[in-house]
mmCIF file of C-alpha atoms in Angstrom:
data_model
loop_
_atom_site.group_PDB
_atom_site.id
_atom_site.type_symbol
_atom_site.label_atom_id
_atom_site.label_comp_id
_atom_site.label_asym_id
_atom_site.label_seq_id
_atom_site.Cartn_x
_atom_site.Cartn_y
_atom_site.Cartn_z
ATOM 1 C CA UNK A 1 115.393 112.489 185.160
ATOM 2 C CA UNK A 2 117.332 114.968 182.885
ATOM 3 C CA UNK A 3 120.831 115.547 183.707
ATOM 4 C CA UNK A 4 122.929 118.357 182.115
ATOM 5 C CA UNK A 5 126.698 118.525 182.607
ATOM 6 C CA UNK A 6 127.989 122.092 181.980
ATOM 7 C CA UNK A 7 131.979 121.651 181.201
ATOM 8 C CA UNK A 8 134.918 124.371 181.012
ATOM 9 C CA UNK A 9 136.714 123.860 178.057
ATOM 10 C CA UNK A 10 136.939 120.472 176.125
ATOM 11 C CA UNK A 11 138.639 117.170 177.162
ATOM 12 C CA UNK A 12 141.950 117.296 174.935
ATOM 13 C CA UNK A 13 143.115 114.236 177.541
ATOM 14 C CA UNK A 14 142.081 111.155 174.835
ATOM 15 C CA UNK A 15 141.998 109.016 177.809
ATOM 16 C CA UNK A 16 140.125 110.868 179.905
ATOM 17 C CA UNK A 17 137.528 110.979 176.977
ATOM 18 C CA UNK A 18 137.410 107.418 176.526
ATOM 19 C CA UNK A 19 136.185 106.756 179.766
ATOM 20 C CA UNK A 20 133.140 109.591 180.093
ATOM 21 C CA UNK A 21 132.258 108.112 176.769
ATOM 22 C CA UNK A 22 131.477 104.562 178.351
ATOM 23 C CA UNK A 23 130.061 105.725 181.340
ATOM 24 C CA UNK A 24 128.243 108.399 179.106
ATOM 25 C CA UNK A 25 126.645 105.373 177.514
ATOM 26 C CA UNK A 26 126.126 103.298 180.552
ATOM 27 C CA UNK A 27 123.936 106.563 181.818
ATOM 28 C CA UNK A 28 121.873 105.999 179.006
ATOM 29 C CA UNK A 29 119.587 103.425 180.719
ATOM 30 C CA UNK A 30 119.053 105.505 183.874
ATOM 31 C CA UNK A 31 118.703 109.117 182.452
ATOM 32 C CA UNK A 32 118.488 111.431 179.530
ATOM 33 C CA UNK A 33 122.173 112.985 180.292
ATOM 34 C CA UNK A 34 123.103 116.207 177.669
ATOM 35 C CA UNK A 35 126.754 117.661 177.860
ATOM 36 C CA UNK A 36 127.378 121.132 177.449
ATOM 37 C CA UNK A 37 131.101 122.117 176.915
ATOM 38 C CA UNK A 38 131.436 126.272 177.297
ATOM 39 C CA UNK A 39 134.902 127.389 175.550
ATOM 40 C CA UNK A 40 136.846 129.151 178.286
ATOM 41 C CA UNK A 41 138.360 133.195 177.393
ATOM 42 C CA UNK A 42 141.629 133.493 176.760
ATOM 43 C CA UNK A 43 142.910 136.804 177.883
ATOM 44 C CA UNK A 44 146.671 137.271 176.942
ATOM 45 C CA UNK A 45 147.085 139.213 179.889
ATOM 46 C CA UNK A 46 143.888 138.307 181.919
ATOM 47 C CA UNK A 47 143.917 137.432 185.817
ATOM 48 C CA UNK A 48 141.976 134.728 187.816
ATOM 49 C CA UNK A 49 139.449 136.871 188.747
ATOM 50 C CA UNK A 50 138.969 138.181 184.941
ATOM 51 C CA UNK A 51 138.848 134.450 183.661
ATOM 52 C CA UNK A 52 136.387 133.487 186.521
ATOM 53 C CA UNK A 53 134.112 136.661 185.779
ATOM 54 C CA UNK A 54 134.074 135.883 182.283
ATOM 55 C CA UNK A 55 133.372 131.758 182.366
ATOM 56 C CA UNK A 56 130.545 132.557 184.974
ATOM 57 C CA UNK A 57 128.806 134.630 182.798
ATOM 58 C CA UNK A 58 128.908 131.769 180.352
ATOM 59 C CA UNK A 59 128.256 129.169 182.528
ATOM 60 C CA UNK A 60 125.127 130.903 183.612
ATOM 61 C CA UNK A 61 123.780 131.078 180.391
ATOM 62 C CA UNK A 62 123.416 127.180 180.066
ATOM 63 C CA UNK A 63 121.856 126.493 183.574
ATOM 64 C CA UNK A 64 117.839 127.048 182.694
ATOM 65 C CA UNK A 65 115.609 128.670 185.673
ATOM 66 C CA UNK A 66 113.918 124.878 185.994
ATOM 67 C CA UNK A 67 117.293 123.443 186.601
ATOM 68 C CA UNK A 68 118.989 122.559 190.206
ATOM 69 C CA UNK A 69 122.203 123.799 189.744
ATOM 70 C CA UNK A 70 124.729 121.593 191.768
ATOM 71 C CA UNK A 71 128.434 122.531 191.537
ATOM 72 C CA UNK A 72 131.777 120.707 191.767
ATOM 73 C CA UNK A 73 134.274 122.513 193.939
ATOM 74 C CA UNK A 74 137.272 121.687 196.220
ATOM 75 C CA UNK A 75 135.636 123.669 198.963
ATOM 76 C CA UNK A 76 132.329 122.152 198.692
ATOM 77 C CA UNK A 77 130.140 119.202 200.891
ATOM 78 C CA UNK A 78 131.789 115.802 200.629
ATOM 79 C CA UNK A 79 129.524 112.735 200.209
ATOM 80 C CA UNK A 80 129.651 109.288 199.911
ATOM 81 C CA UNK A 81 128.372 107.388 196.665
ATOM 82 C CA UNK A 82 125.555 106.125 199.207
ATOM 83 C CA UNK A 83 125.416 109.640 200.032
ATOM 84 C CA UNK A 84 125.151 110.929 196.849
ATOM 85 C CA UNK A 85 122.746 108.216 195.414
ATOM 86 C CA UNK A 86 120.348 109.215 198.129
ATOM 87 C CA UNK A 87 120.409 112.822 197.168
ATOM 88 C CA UNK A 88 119.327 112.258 193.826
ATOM 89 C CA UNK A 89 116.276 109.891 195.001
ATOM 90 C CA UNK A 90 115.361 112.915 197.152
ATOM 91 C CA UNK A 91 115.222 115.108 193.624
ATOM 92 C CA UNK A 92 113.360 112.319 192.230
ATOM 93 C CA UNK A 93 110.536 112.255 195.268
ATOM 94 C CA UNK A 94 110.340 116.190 194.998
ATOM 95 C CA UNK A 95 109.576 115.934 191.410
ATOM 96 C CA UNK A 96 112.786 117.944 190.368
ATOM 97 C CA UNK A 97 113.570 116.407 186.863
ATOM 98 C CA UNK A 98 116.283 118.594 185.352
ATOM 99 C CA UNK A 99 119.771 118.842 187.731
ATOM 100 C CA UNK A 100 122.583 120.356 185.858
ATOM 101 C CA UNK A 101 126.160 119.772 187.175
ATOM 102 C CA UNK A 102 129.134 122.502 186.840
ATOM 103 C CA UNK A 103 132.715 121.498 186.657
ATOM 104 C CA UNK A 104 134.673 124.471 185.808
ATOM 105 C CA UNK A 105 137.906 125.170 184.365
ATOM 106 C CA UNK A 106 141.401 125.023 185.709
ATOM 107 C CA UNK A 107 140.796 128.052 187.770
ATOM 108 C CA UNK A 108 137.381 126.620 189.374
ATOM 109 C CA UNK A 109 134.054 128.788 189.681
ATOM 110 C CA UNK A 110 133.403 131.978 190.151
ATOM 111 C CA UNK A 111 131.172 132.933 193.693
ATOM 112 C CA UNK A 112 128.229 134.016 191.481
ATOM 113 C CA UNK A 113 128.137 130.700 190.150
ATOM 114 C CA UNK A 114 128.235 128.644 193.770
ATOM 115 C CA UNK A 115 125.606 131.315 194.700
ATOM 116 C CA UNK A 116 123.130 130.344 192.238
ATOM 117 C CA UNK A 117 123.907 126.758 192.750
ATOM 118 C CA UNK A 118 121.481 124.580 195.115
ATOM 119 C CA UNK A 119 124.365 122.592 196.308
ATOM 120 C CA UNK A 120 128.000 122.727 195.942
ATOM 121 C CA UNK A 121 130.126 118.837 196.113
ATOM 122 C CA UNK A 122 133.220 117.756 196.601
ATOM 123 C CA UNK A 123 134.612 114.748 195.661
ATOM 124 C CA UNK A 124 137.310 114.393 197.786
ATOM 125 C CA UNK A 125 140.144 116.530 199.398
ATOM 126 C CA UNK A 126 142.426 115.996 196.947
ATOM 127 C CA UNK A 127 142.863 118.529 193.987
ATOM 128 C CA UNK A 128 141.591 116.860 190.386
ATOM 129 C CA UNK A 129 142.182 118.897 187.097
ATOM 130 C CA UNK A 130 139.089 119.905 185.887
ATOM 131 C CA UNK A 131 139.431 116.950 183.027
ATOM 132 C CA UNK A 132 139.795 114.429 185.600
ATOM 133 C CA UNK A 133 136.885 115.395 187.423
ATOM 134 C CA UNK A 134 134.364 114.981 184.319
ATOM 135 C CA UNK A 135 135.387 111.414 184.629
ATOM 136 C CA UNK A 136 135.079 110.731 188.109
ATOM 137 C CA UNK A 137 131.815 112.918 187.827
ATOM 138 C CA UNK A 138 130.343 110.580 185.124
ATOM 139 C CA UNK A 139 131.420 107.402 187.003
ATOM 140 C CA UNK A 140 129.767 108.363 189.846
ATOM 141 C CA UNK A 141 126.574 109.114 188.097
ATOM 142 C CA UNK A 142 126.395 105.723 187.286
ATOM 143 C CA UNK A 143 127.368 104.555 190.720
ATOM 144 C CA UNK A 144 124.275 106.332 192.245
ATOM 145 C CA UNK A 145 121.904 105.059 189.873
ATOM 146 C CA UNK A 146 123.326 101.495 190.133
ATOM 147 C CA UNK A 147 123.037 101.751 193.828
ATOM 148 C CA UNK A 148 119.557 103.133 193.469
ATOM 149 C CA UNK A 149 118.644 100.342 191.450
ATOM 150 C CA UNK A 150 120.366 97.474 194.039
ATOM 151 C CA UNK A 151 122.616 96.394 191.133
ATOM 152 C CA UNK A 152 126.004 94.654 191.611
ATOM 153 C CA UNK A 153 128.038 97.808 190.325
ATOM 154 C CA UNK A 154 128.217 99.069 193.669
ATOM 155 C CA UNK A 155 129.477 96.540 196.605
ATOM 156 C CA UNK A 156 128.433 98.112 200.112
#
């Protein structure tokens, strides 16, 4: 399975990088996982709605026609990491090898975006800065493919 992650913006949070970079390399073993980090406008005098126009357009450059767009937004479906595992073992038995995820930026995703997307998640009901999320996004990644493998990572 091929997994792209489309990011808003880079992780300036050295912490926060630390820790994608070891589950980054802990996905190695289950995937081929490529990271895409967009550079977000900066409009002196720009609006939400300008910024969201403009990242989308950008955003929708990187996702490929082959690719199942999934994005991450507060409003989207919650799921467990069982839940989640099992979603990507359905990809898997419908042959659909190349799943790109979309975190945005601090303003979130434009509609265009969640309307080309196959599924939009949530990870919980709490609010995560876009940085944060990449993390919990990558750690989960590996959660669902230890699970789908029966390893210990995962205690349920």
């Amino acid at each position: 399975m091929r997994i792209k992650l489309i990011f808003t913006e880079k992780t300036s949070e050295m912490y926060l990088q630390k820790g994608i970079d070891l589950y980054v390399e802990k996905l190695k073993h289950y995937c081929q996982l490529d990271i895409t980090i967009i550079a977000a406008p900066h409009f002196k005098n720009g609006s939400k709605e300008m910024v969201l126009k403009s990242e989308a357009k950008v955003q929708l450059s990187k996702v490929d026609a082959k690719d199942l767009l999934i994005v991450l937004d507060e409003n989207g479906q919650h799921l467990s990491s069982v839940e989640m595992a099992n979603a990507f073992q359905a990809f898997a038995n419908r042959s659909q090898s190349h799943i790109a995820l979309l975190v945005g930026g601090a303003y979130g995703v434009d509609e265009v975006v969640k309307q080309r997307a196959q599924a939009v998640w949530s990870f919980s009901k709490l609010t995560f800065t876009h940085q944060m999320i990449r993390l919990i996004l990558v750690e989960q990644l590996y959660r669902a493919f230890s699970i789908l493998k029966n390893e210990k990572y995962h205690h349920i």
